[in-house]
Amino acid sequence: MLKNYLLTAWRNIIKNGMFSAINILGLALGLMSCILITLFVREETGYDKWLPDSERVVRMHSAYINPGSQPFLTVRSAGNMMEAVRDYATNEVEQGVRLIQFGASVIQKQDVTAERITFVDPAFFNVFDLPFVYGSKETSFKKPLDLVITEEMAIKYFGKTDVVGQTLTVCCAGPEPSELTVTGVIKDLPKATHLNLDLVIFVLPSIIENNPGLSSWTSVNVYTYFKMREGVSIDEFQQRLTYWVDNESPLSEGLEPGRKVSHNMKHKLMPLEDLHLHAKKDAGNLGDLSPLGDASMINAFSVIAGLILLIACINFMNLATARASQRAREVAMRKVLGASRQQVTIQFLGEAIALVFISLLVALVLVELVLPIYNQALDSELELALFSDPTLLIAIIVIGLVVGLGAGIYPAVYLSRFLPGHILKSNKSTESGRTSGFRTFLVVFQFTASISLVICTVVIYAQTHFAQFVDVGYNSDNKMVLAINRARDKRESLRQELLNLPEIKSVVFSSEAPTQDNENNSFFTLLGSSQSDDASTNQMSNQGQLLNLHNMDYGFFEAYDVAPIAGRLFDQKFGSDEVTSVETGQHAGAASAVLNQSALAKLGFNSAQEAIGRTVAANIRGQQHFKIVGVIPDIYFRSIKFGVRPTIYMLNPQRLNVASISFNTNNPAQLRTQIEQVWKKHVPMQPINLQFLDSMMAAQYNDERIQTRLFSAFSILAILIACLGLYGLAAFTTERRTKEIGIRKVMGARVRDIVGLLIWQFSKPVLIANLVAWPIASFAMIGWLENFSYRINPLWLIPICLAVGTLLLLIAWATVGTNAASVARANPINALRQD
Amino acid sequence: MLQLKNLSRIYQSNEVETVALDQVNIDIEKGEFVAIMGPSGCGKSTLLSIIGMLDKASDGQYIFDDEDVSGYSEAQLSQIRKHHIGFIFQSFNLIDELTVEENIELALLYHNIPADERKQKVAKVMDKVGIAHRAQHMPSQLSGGQQQRVAVARAVVGNQSMILADEPTGNLDSAHGQEVMEMLQALNEEGTTIVMVTHSPSHADYAHRTINLFDGHVVTQSIRQAS
Ligand SMILES: Nc1ncnc2c1ncn2[C@@H]1O[C@H](COP(=O)(O)OP(=O)(O)OP(=O)(O)O)[C@@H](O)[C@H]1O
Ligand SMILES: [Mg+2]
C-alpha cells in the first residue's frame, strides 16, 4: 500500500517536472528562510539560559525620574546597594555579586595590550557557575586581586591553558602596574551570554572604598546581580527590595514624610534570562556589558518567517488544486476499487509531506550554502549543528511536518472529495468556480504579504539612510578620535608633538567625542530672574533644571565647524572661561558656559540673545556660577535616534577623555601609524585607542543596517516564492486554455491580444493585493517610525506604496507574460489537433 | 443476484430536474450476461452506477444478494462493492503513473491481502487476459485494446462475482472490441455475472438478455434465442 502511494507520488513528481520543481524550489526557499530565522531567533532567545540556575539570577537596574526631563535609565546600580540588599533580604537572596568593568592593559616585556578586566565580588562564581578548565570556584578567589582568565586569554599570554599559579602584569585603575596570580582558567564563554569576560579579578575592597563613584548610594557604576533562594519569585523579591528602599535604606533617611524614594529612583529587578532581549528598554545611553538584542526584531523576523512559509505553502495548495482535475480520475478509480475517502486523504497528505521533506533536504543544503553570508550580515556565528543538537533536528522535523500538513490538508481534502460516480461521466470538468475563486484569494494573500514586506523594507531603508545622512550640525570629516583618559597628564605634550606632523591641523580635547555619551547630567539654577528669586528663597526643594553636561577644551567647536548663533565660543583670551575647583564654604567659583538651543527653553529663555550674560549656578567641583557666553545650534552628538537633549558645555580640564584630531592627508593609514608612534613614545605603558570618526558614526547604525539587510533579503525571497507560484499557476492555466487560445487565433486574435488577455487575468489579484497591502503596511510603518525622534515624513509612504505596487505588478507581468507569449505564438493548428 | 424495484433517479441541478431513471424494475440472476441498450441520455450509465453502488437511487428499492441495500451508508456500500463488483469503462481509467502490474494490483490494495499473495493473483490474471509480457509497461505505452484488457484484469483480480461494463468497446476498433467481448464471454462462462452497456447490437448479441431503455424507462427485455 505504502509502496503504491510512494510510487504514485514519485511518478507524479517526475511527470509534472515543472510543477514539482516550482513546488520544491518554493518550499525549499521558504523552509530555508524559516530555518535561517529560526537559528537566529533560537540563539537570541537562548541567551544565558544555559547557565546553571539561570532562572534564579536577577540583575538590578536603576532609573532616576525627574519630572519634566527624560528619565535617566541604566542597567547599572549604585555600588553600596548589593551588600545592603543581600544582608537585608536574607529570605530572598542567596548570593549577590557586583561587576565593574574597565578597559585596562596587560604588560608583557615591552608589549602593552588593551584588555577588558572585570572586577567582581568573590561570590561571582557562586552566582555564575561557569565551567573551569583549571582550578575551581572553591580554589580561586581566595584573596583579593586573585585572577581568573578565559582559555583564550591563557593561550594568548602563556601559549597554554594550564597556567594556574602563573602571574600576569595588569595595569588598571591606577598608573601602577600590579602582578596578579592566575587562580583559575575558565572555558571561553559562548556567544549566547550577555557576560563579556576576559580577565576576572576578585576586587580589592579598597578599590571600592576609596572610589567615591563606587562606594555610593546614588552613583550608578556597577552591575549588580543576585541569586535568589529556591522558590522565591522575582515579584516577591522586588516587593521586598522596594519596601527596603522606601522605608529602611539609607536613601530613605531624612525624606519629608509622604515622599518616597521610589518616586524618583527605581530599583528594578530583571531576570537574567530576559537581559539580552529586554534590557534595552532599561539601558539608556550607557549600554550594557555586551550588545543587546531587540525583542521587537525577534518578533518581526518570526512573523516574516511565518509569512514566507505561508507563501510557499500557498504555492503548493494552489498548484495542487489547480491540477486536481488531472488526478480526479485516479481518485475516483481508487474509490471505485474500494478506497475510503480517508485513505485517499491520507495518500495525498503523505504526498505533500514527502514533497516537503524533499524540499527540506534542499533547504538544508541551501542553508549550509548561505550561512556564511548570513553570519556576516548578522555579525554572528550561527551554525547548523543538526546532529549534535537534537532539539534543532526535532524542531526542523516538526517544521517539515507542520508545513507538510499545512500545505497538504486543503488539497488532500479537496481532491479526496471526488465521488466515484463522476468517473462514468466522461470528461466533465471538475473545476467549480468556487475553488478557482479560492485560489485567487490565496494569490491575493501571497501578494499582500510580499508587497507589505517590500514596503516595510523600503521605509526602513529610507529611515536608516536618512538617519545616517541627516545634517548632524557639525563637520565630522577627516577626524580621528584618540582616547586620552589614561594619559591626561601627558595630553599637552602629545598635542604639541602631534601638531608637529604637517598633516594634522588641530588637536582638541573634550569629555566625549561624537557618538559617545557618558550620561553626565547636573542640575542648574538660573540666577537673577524673577522665577529664580522665588527659587532661591526655597533653594532646598528647588534643584533647578537637569542639563546634559559636556566638557571641552578651547578650540573644540572651531575644530568641528560649529558657529554660535548668539554670543561667542570659549576663548582663551578672556581668561575667565575655565572651571576651577572650589572648596566647600568658599565663595562660588566663576566660569563660562555655552548652551545649545534646546537648553534655552529648558532654562526659560525666549531667545538666544536673552541668555547671553546670564548666570546659572551648579555644584561642579564645588559651588560654581557659570556665565552664559554663547549659544550654539542643536547638534546631534549622539545617534539621531536619541534626539537632542538640552545641553550645557563648559571648560573643565579635569574631565577631558578624548582628543579629536583633524587631519588633511591622502594616506590616513600612514598618518595613523605616525600617531601611534607618537603615542608609544609618550605613553609607553598604555595601549593606544585610536579610531576614525566616520567609522564610529557608521557603527551607531549597525543594528539598523543589519535589520535592513535582513528585511531586504527576506522580502526578495518572499517575492521570488510568490512569483514562482504565480508562474506555475499561469503556466497551468495557459496549458488548459491552449485550445481556447487556438480557436481565438483562428478567429483572428493577435499574439498581443492573447498575451493581454492572460496577463489581465493575473493582474487582478496583484492589484487587489496592493489595495490591501498599502493600508496595512502604512499603518505598521507609521507606528515603527514613531520610535524615532527624527524620522522621515510619513507622506513618503504614498510614493513608496505606489512605486512598490507598480514594481510588483511589472514583476507579475513579466512572470506571466513570458509563458503566455510562447503559448500565444504557437501555431493554433497544433493546439486544436490534440484531443 | 439483484433486483431493482420501482427504482428512480432524479438529478437536481440549478432548478432543473432531470429524471434519469423512472420507476425501473429489473431482475438479474446469478451468472447472467445482460446487455443494456438505448439512445444517448436515456439513463444507461446512471442505471449502471446505481447497480454498481457508485450512486444512490432517489426512490425505490435495490436488493443485492437478498439484502436490501437501499438505505446503506457510503461506507457499507463501499464494502460490498469492493468484494463483489468489478468495473470496466469506455475510457479504461487506468492510472497513468502506475505500471500495468501496479494498476491491477491497485484493486487488491484496499483488501488487506499480503503482498506475495497479491503478486500471485495479479500474475495469474495477467496470464489470463494475455498481458503478462507488458507487466512493467505504463498505460500510455499500450494500445487501446491492451489497455482495456488491463482494465478487465483489474475488474476480476479480486474474484468479483459481478462485472459492470459501461461501453467497454466504445473506444476500440472492431477487432479489439471483439477480443474484449470474447474475454467477457469467457468470464461469464466461468460464472461471473456481467452487466454491460453497449451501443453495438452485435456486441449485445453476446449477452443472454438485452434490456432496452428509453428516457428512463425499461421498454423491452429481449431474451436471446439459443443459437
Ligand atoms: N450529474 C448529473 N446532473 C444532472 N443531470 C445528469 C447528471 N448525470 C446525468 N444526467 C442526466 O441524466 C440523464 C441520463 O444520463 P446518463 O449518463 O445515464 O445517460 P446514458 O444513457 O449513459 O447516455 P450515453 O449513452 O450518452 O452515455 C441525461 O439526461 C443526463 O443529462
Ligand atoms: Mg453513458
PDB file of N, CA, C and O in Angstrom, chain A residues 413-469:
ATOM      1  N   VAL A 413      -8.032  17.201   1.181  1.00  0.00           N
ATOM      2  CA  VAL A 413      -9.467  17.137   1.420  1.00  0.00           C
ATOM      3  C   VAL A 413     -10.208  17.448   0.122  1.00  0.00           C
ATOM      4  O   VAL A 413     -11.193  16.809  -0.229  1.00  0.00           O
ATOM      5  N   TYR A 414      -9.666  18.415  -0.606  1.00  0.00           N
ATOM      6  CA  TYR A 414     -10.302  18.840  -1.847  1.00  0.00           C
ATOM      7  C   TYR A 414     -10.282  17.706  -2.881  1.00  0.00           C
ATOM      8  O   TYR A 414     -11.293  17.400  -3.508  1.00  0.00           O
ATOM      9  N   LEU A 415      -9.136  17.069  -3.020  1.00  0.00           N
ATOM     10  CA  LEU A 415      -9.003  16.032  -4.040  1.00  0.00           C
ATOM     11  C   LEU A 415      -9.781  14.780  -3.681  1.00  0.00           C
ATOM     12  O   LEU A 415     -10.355  14.123  -4.537  1.00  0.00           O
ATOM     13  N   SER A 416      -9.787  14.461  -2.383  1.00  0.00           N
ATOM     14  CA  SER A 416     -10.405  13.189  -1.991  1.00  0.00           C
ATOM     15  C   SER A 416     -11.925  13.274  -2.063  1.00  0.00           C
ATOM     16  O   SER A 416     -12.627  12.286  -1.915  1.00  0.00           O
ATOM     17  N   ARG A 417     -12.426  14.476  -2.315  1.00  0.00           N
ATOM     18  CA  ARG A 417     -13.862  14.675  -2.319  1.00  0.00           C
ATOM     19  C   ARG A 417     -14.497  14.153  -3.609  1.00  0.00           C
ATOM     20  O   ARG A 417     -15.684  13.906  -3.675  1.00  0.00           O
ATOM     21  N   PHE A 418     -13.708  13.941  -4.663  1.00  0.00           N
ATOM     22  CA  PHE A 418     -14.295  13.472  -5.922  1.00  0.00           C
ATOM     23  C   PHE A 418     -15.041  12.167  -5.712  1.00  0.00           C
ATOM     24  O   PHE A 418     -14.521  11.232  -5.136  1.00  0.00           O
ATOM     25  N   LEU A 419     -16.293  12.138  -6.207  1.00  0.00           N
ATOM     26  CA  LEU A 419     -17.099  10.946  -5.995  1.00  0.00           C
ATOM     27  C   LEU A 419     -16.820   9.948  -7.112  1.00  0.00           C
ATOM     28  O   LEU A 419     -16.602  10.334  -8.259  1.00  0.00           O
ATOM     29  N   PRO A 420     -16.848   8.677  -6.745  1.00  0.00           N
ATOM     30  CA  PRO A 420     -16.549   7.681  -7.767  1.00  0.00           C
ATOM     31  C   PRO A 420     -17.555   7.722  -8.902  1.00  0.00           C
ATOM     32  O   PRO A 420     -17.232   7.397 -10.036  1.00  0.00           O
ATOM     33  N   GLY A 421     -18.781   8.146  -8.608  1.00  0.00           N
ATOM     34  CA  GLY A 421     -19.804   8.182  -9.648  1.00  0.00           C
ATOM     35  C   GLY A 421     -19.422   9.069 -10.812  1.00  0.00           C
ATOM     36  O   GLY A 421     -19.779   8.804 -11.962  1.00  0.00           O
ATOM     37  N   HIS A 422     -18.625  10.094 -10.530  1.00  0.00           N
ATOM     38  CA  HIS A 422     -18.237  11.031 -11.588  1.00  0.00           C
ATOM     39  C   HIS A 422     -17.437  10.361 -12.686  1.00  0.00           C
ATOM     40  O   HIS A 422     -17.342  10.881 -13.783  1.00  0.00           O
ATOM     41  N   ILE A 423     -16.850   9.238 -12.343  1.00  0.00           N
ATOM     42  CA  ILE A 423     -15.955   8.609 -13.294  1.00  0.00           C
ATOM     43  C   ILE A 423     -16.702   8.183 -14.548  1.00  0.00           C
ATOM     44  O   ILE A 423     -16.140   8.050 -15.621  1.00  0.00           O
ATOM     45  N   LEU A 424     -18.031   7.950 -14.389  1.00  0.00           N
ATOM     46  CA  LEU A 424     -18.796   7.480 -15.538  1.00  0.00           C
ATOM     47  C   LEU A 424     -19.180   8.616 -16.462  1.00  0.00           C
ATOM     48  O   LEU A 424     -19.532   8.420 -17.598  1.00  0.00           O
ATOM     49  N   LYS A 425     -19.156   9.814 -15.943  1.00  0.00           N
ATOM     50  CA  LYS A 425     -19.479  10.968 -16.768  1.00  0.00           C
ATOM     51  C   LYS A 425     -18.184  11.447 -17.373  1.00  0.00           C
ATOM     52  O   LYS A 425     -17.447  12.212 -16.778  1.00  0.00           O
ATOM     53  N   SER A 426     -17.915  10.970 -18.566  1.00  0.00           N
ATOM     54  CA  SER A 426     -16.595  11.199 -19.115  1.00  0.00           C
ATOM     55  C   SER A 426     -16.340  12.683 -19.356  1.00  0.00           C
ATOM     56  O   SER A 426     -17.196  13.430 -19.822  1.00  0.00           O
ATOM     57  N   ASN A 427     -15.114  13.107 -18.985  1.00  0.00           N
ATOM     58  CA  ASN A 427     -14.607  14.418 -19.364  1.00  0.00           C
ATOM     59  C   ASN A 427     -15.406  15.614 -18.881  1.00  0.00           C
ATOM     60  O   ASN A 427     -15.325  16.675 -19.448  1.00  0.00           O
ATOM     61  N   LYS A 428     -16.179  15.429 -17.849  1.00  0.00           N
ATOM     62  CA  LYS A 428     -16.834  16.618 -17.311  1.00  0.00           C
ATOM     63  C   LYS A 428     -15.837  17.339 -16.433  1.00  0.00           C
ATOM     64  O   LYS A 428     -15.173  16.740 -15.596  1.00  0.00           O
ATOM     65  N   SER A 429     -15.736  18.638 -16.609  1.00  0.00           N
ATOM     66  CA  SER A 429     -14.763  19.383 -15.811  1.00  0.00           C
ATOM     67  C   SER A 429     -15.171  19.348 -14.342  1.00  0.00           C
ATOM     68  O   SER A 429     -16.323  19.547 -13.997  1.00  0.00           O
ATOM     69  N   THR A 430     -14.201  19.078 -13.491  1.00  0.00           N
ATOM     70  CA  THR A 430     -14.499  19.020 -12.064  1.00  0.00           C
ATOM     71  C   THR A 430     -14.248  20.364 -11.400  1.00  0.00           C
ATOM     72  O   THR A 430     -14.425  20.517 -10.216  1.00  0.00           O
ATOM     73  N   GLU A 431     -13.796  21.303 -12.194  1.00  0.00           N
ATOM     74  CA  GLU A 431     -13.448  22.611 -11.645  1.00  0.00           C
ATOM     75  C   GLU A 431     -14.724  23.386 -11.344  1.00  0.00           C
ATOM     76  O   GLU A 431     -15.541  23.633 -12.231  1.00  0.00           O
ATOM     77  N   SER A 432     -14.885  23.825 -10.133  1.00  0.00           N
ATOM     78  CA  SER A 432     -16.020  24.688  -9.846  1.00  0.00           C
ATOM     79  C   SER A 432     -15.512  26.111  -9.704  1.00  0.00           C
ATOM     80  O   SER A 432     -14.356  26.343  -9.385  1.00  0.00           O
ATOM     81  N   GLY A 433     -16.382  27.065  -9.927  1.00  0.00           N
ATOM     82  CA  GLY A 433     -15.994  28.469  -9.827  1.00  0.00           C
ATOM     83  C   GLY A 433     -15.488  28.802  -8.437  1.00  0.00           C
ATOM     84  O   GLY A 433     -14.613  29.621  -8.264  1.00  0.00           O
ATOM     85  N   ARG A 434     -16.013  28.102  -7.434  1.00  0.00           N
ATOM     86  CA  ARG A 434     -15.673  28.416  -6.059  1.00  0.00           C
ATOM     87  C   ARG A 434     -14.183  28.176  -5.782  1.00  0.00           C
ATOM     88  O   ARG A 434     -13.540  28.976  -5.138  1.00  0.00           O
ATOM     89  N   THR A 435     -13.653  27.033  -6.309  1.00  0.00           N
ATOM     90  CA  THR A 435     -12.265  26.755  -5.956  1.00  0.00           C
ATOM     91  C   THR A 435     -11.303  27.667  -6.685  1.00  0.00           C
ATOM     92  O   THR A 435     -10.297  28.076  -6.128  1.00  0.00           O
ATOM     93  N   SER A 436     -11.617  28.024  -7.933  1.00  0.00           N
ATOM     94  CA  SER A 436     -10.664  28.908  -8.585  1.00  0.00           C
ATOM     95  C   SER A 436     -10.748  30.279  -7.937  1.00  0.00           C
ATOM     96  O   SER A 436      -9.773  31.014  -7.878  1.00  0.00           O
ATOM     97  N   GLY A 437     -11.930  30.620  -7.382  1.00  0.00           N
ATOM     98  CA  GLY A 437     -12.056  31.849  -6.609  1.00  0.00           C
ATOM     99  C   GLY A 437     -11.184  31.794  -5.361  1.00  0.00           C
ATOM    100  O   GLY A 437     -10.497  32.746  -5.023  1.00  0.00           O
ATOM    101  N   PHE A 438     -11.181  30.644  -4.711  1.00  0.00           N
ATOM    102  CA  PHE A 438     -10.372  30.497  -3.506  1.00  0.00           C
ATOM    103  C   PHE A 438      -8.891  30.614  -3.845  1.00  0.00           C
ATOM    104  O   PHE A 438      -8.123  31.199  -3.094  1.00  0.00           O
ATOM    105  N   ARG A 439      -8.514  30.056  -5.004  1.00  0.00           N
ATOM    106  CA  ARG A 439      -7.108  30.183  -5.413  1.00  0.00           C
ATOM    107  C   ARG A 439      -6.732  31.647  -5.612  1.00  0.00           C
ATOM    108  O   ARG A 439      -5.670  32.081  -5.188  1.00  0.00           O
ATOM    109  N   THR A 440      -7.638  32.386  -6.249  1.00  0.00           N
ATOM    110  CA  THR A 440      -7.356  33.804  -6.453  1.00  0.00           C
ATOM    111  C   THR A 440      -7.188  34.491  -5.103  1.00  0.00           C
ATOM    112  O   THR A 440      -6.282  35.293  -4.902  1.00  0.00           O
ATOM    113  N   PHE A 441      -8.051  34.136  -4.154  1.00  0.00           N
ATOM    114  CA  PHE A 441      -7.946  34.709  -2.816  1.00  0.00           C
ATOM    115  C   PHE A 441      -6.555  34.428  -2.233  1.00  0.00           C
ATOM    116  O   PHE A 441      -5.915  35.314  -1.663  1.00  0.00           O
ATOM    117  N   LEU A 442      -6.091  33.194  -2.404  1.00  0.00           N
ATOM    118  CA  LEU A 442      -4.775  32.847  -1.852  1.00  0.00           C
ATOM    119  C   LEU A 442      -3.661  33.630  -2.538  1.00  0.00           C
ATOM    120  O   LEU A 442      -2.706  34.062  -1.896  1.00  0.00           O
ATOM    121  N   VAL A 443      -3.800  33.817  -3.854  1.00  0.00           N
ATOM    122  CA  VAL A 443      -2.777  34.592  -4.567  1.00  0.00           C
ATOM    123  C   VAL A 443      -2.791  36.030  -4.053  1.00  0.00           C
ATOM    124  O   VAL A 443      -1.745  36.636  -3.812  1.00  0.00           O
ATOM    125  N   VAL A 444      -3.992  36.559  -3.838  1.00  0.00           N
ATOM    126  CA  VAL A 444      -4.093  37.913  -3.281  1.00  0.00           C
ATOM    127  C   VAL A 444      -3.363  37.957  -1.939  1.00  0.00           C
ATOM    128  O   VAL A 444      -2.582  38.866  -1.665  1.00  0.00           O
ATOM    129  N   PHE A 445      -3.590  36.939  -1.139  1.00  0.00           N
ATOM    130  CA  PHE A 445      -2.925  36.917   0.168  1.00  0.00           C
ATOM    131  C   PHE A 445      -1.400  36.908   0.022  1.00  0.00           C
ATOM    132  O   PHE A 445      -0.697  37.662   0.682  1.00  0.00           O
ATOM    133  N   GLN A 446      -0.905  36.051  -0.884  1.00  0.00           N
ATOM    134  CA  GLN A 446       0.547  35.972  -1.087  1.00  0.00           C
ATOM    135  C   GLN A 446       1.117  37.327  -1.446  1.00  0.00           C
ATOM    136  O   GLN A 446       2.146  37.756  -0.921  1.00  0.00           O
ATOM    137  N   PHE A 447       0.440  37.992  -2.385  1.00  0.00           N
ATOM    138  CA  PHE A 447       0.991  39.255  -2.838  1.00  0.00           C
ATOM    139  C   PHE A 447       0.787  40.356  -1.815  1.00  0.00           C
ATOM    140  O   PHE A 447       1.616  41.255  -1.692  1.00  0.00           O
ATOM    141  N   THR A 448      -0.289  40.266  -1.047  1.00  0.00           N
ATOM    142  CA  THR A 448      -0.444  41.245   0.035  1.00  0.00           C
ATOM    143  C   THR A 448       0.744  41.134   0.974  1.00  0.00           C
ATOM    144  O   THR A 448       1.364  42.139   1.348  1.00  0.00           O
ATOM    145  N   ALA A 449       1.083  39.900   1.336  1.00  0.00           N
ATOM    146  CA  ALA A 449       2.205  39.719   2.252  1.00  0.00           C
ATOM    147  C   ALA A 449       3.505  40.216   1.633  1.00  0.00           C
ATOM    148  O   ALA A 449       4.267  40.947   2.276  1.00  0.00           O
ATOM    149  N   SER A 450       3.759  39.859   0.371  1.00  0.00           N
ATOM    150  CA  SER A 450       5.037  40.270  -0.230  1.00  0.00           C
ATOM    151  C   SER A 450       5.105  41.784  -0.384  1.00  0.00           C
ATOM    152  O   SER A 450       6.128  42.392  -0.094  1.00  0.00           O
ATOM    153  N   ILE A 451       3.999  42.377  -0.844  1.00  0.00           N
ATOM    154  CA  ILE A 451       4.026  43.829  -1.057  1.00  0.00           C
ATOM    155  C   ILE A 451       4.238  44.539   0.276  1.00  0.00           C
ATOM    156  O   ILE A 451       5.045  45.465   0.383  1.00  0.00           O
ATOM    157  N   SER A 452       3.551  44.074   1.319  1.00  0.00           N
ATOM    158  CA  SER A 452       3.724  44.705   2.633  1.00  0.00           C
ATOM    159  C   SER A 452       5.182  44.621   3.058  1.00  0.00           C
ATOM    160  O   SER A 452       5.755  45.589   3.554  1.00  0.00           O
ATOM    161  N   LEU A 453       5.772  43.445   2.881  1.00  0.00           N
ATOM    162  CA  LEU A 453       7.169  43.275   3.276  1.00  0.00           C
ATOM    163  C   LEU A 453       8.068  44.251   2.529  1.00  0.00           C
ATOM    164  O   LEU A 453       8.961  44.864   3.118  1.00  0.00           O
ATOM    165  N   VAL A 454       7.818  44.382   1.221  1.00  0.00           N
ATOM    166  CA  VAL A 454       8.682  45.265   0.441  1.00  0.00           C
ATOM    167  C   VAL A 454       8.499  46.710   0.898  1.00  0.00           C
ATOM    168  O   VAL A 454       9.478  47.442   1.070  1.00  0.00           O
ATOM    169  N   ILE A 455       7.261  47.116   1.133  1.00  0.00           N
ATOM    170  CA  ILE A 455       7.042  48.497   1.583  1.00  0.00           C
ATOM    171  C   ILE A 455       7.783  48.724   2.903  1.00  0.00           C
ATOM    172  O   ILE A 455       8.486  49.724   3.074  1.00  0.00           O
ATOM    173  N   CYS A 456       7.656  47.783   3.828  1.00  0.00           N
ATOM    174  CA  CYS A 456       8.352  47.928   5.116  1.00  0.00           C
ATOM    175  C   CYS A 456       9.858  48.041   4.878  1.00  0.00           C
ATOM    176  O   CYS A 456      10.526  48.871   5.490  1.00  0.00           O
ATOM    177  N   THR A 457      10.382  47.201   3.999  1.00  0.00           N
ATOM    178  CA  THR A 457      11.816  47.246   3.736  1.00  0.00           C
ATOM    179  C   THR A 457      12.240  48.611   3.231  1.00  0.00           C
ATOM    180  O   THR A 457      13.221  49.182   3.693  1.00  0.00           O
ATOM    181  N   VAL A 458      11.456  49.129   2.265  1.00  0.00           N
ATOM    182  CA  VAL A 458      11.834  50.418   1.689  1.00  0.00           C
ATOM    183  C   VAL A 458      11.776  51.507   2.762  1.00  0.00           C
ATOM    184  O   VAL A 458      12.680  52.344   2.862  1.00  0.00           O
ATOM    185  N   VAL A 459      10.734  51.481   3.592  1.00  0.00           N
ATOM    186  CA  VAL A 459      10.618  52.510   4.629  1.00  0.00           C
ATOM    187  C   VAL A 459      11.779  52.392   5.619  1.00  0.00           C
ATOM    188  O   VAL A 459      12.411  53.383   5.980  1.00  0.00           O
ATOM    189  N   ILE A 460      12.091  51.182   6.025  1.00  0.00           N
ATOM    190  CA  ILE A 460      13.189  51.003   6.977  1.00  0.00           C
ATOM    191  C   ILE A 460      14.495  51.482   6.346  1.00  0.00           C
ATOM    192  O   ILE A 460      15.297  52.174   6.979  1.00  0.00           O
ATOM    193  N   TYR A 461      14.665  51.139   5.078  1.00  0.00           N
ATOM    194  CA  TYR A 461      15.873  51.573   4.387  1.00  0.00           C
ATOM    195  C   TYR A 461      15.935  53.095   4.336  1.00  0.00           C
ATOM    196  O   TYR A 461      16.958  53.708   4.651  1.00  0.00           O
ATOM    197  N   ALA A 462      14.807  53.698   3.951  1.00  0.00           N
ATOM    198  CA  ALA A 462      14.779  55.158   3.818  1.00  0.00           C
ATOM    199  C   ALA A 462      15.098  55.813   5.160  1.00  0.00           C
ATOM    200  O   ALA A 462      15.906  56.739   5.239  1.00  0.00           O
ATOM    201  N   GLN A 463      14.480  55.295   6.225  1.00  0.00           N
ATOM    202  CA  GLN A 463      14.689  55.903   7.535  1.00  0.00           C
ATOM    203  C   GLN A 463      16.158  55.766   7.967  1.00  0.00           C
ATOM    204  O   GLN A 463      16.754  56.700   8.476  1.00  0.00           O
ATOM    205  N   THR A 464      16.735  54.587   7.753  1.00  0.00           N
ATOM    206  CA  THR A 464      18.124  54.368   8.159  1.00  0.00           C
ATOM    207  C   THR A 464      19.058  55.276   7.368  1.00  0.00           C
ATOM    208  O   THR A 464      19.959  55.904   7.918  1.00  0.00           O
ATOM    209  N   HIS A 465      18.788  55.323   6.077  1.00  0.00           N
ATOM    210  CA  HIS A 465      19.596  56.121   5.193  1.00  0.00           C
ATOM    211  C   HIS A 465      19.517  57.578   5.603  1.00  0.00           C
ATOM    212  O   HIS A 465      20.511  58.276   5.732  1.00  0.00           O
ATOM    213  N   PHE A 466      18.294  57.988   5.855  1.00  0.00           N
ATOM    214  CA  PHE A 466      18.008  59.346   6.257  1.00  0.00           C
ATOM    215  C   PHE A 466      18.763  59.659   7.548  1.00  0.00           C
ATOM    216  O   PHE A 466      19.426  60.684   7.668  1.00  0.00           O
ATOM    217  N   ALA A 467      18.678  58.734   8.510  1.00  0.00           N
ATOM    218  CA  ALA A 467      19.304  58.963   9.803  1.00  0.00           C
ATOM    219  C   ALA A 467      20.804  59.130   9.631  1.00  0.00           C
ATOM    220  O   ALA A 467      21.440  59.924  10.311  1.00  0.00           O
ATOM    221  N   GLN A 468      21.373  58.368   8.691  1.00  0.00           N
ATOM    222  CA  GLN A 468      22.818  58.405   8.547  1.00  0.00           C
ATOM    223  C   GLN A 468      23.302  59.657   7.834  1.00  0.00           C
ATOM    224  O   GLN A 468      24.437  60.059   8.005  1.00  0.00           O
ATOM    225  N   PHE A 469      22.441  60.230   7.016  1.00  0.00           N
ATOM    226  CA  PHE A 469      22.920  61.333   6.200  1.00  0.00           C
ATOM    227  C   PHE A 469      22.308  62.668   6.567  1.00  0.00           C
ATOM    228  O   PHE A 469      22.540  63.667   5.923  1.00  0.00           O
TER     229      PHE A 469
END
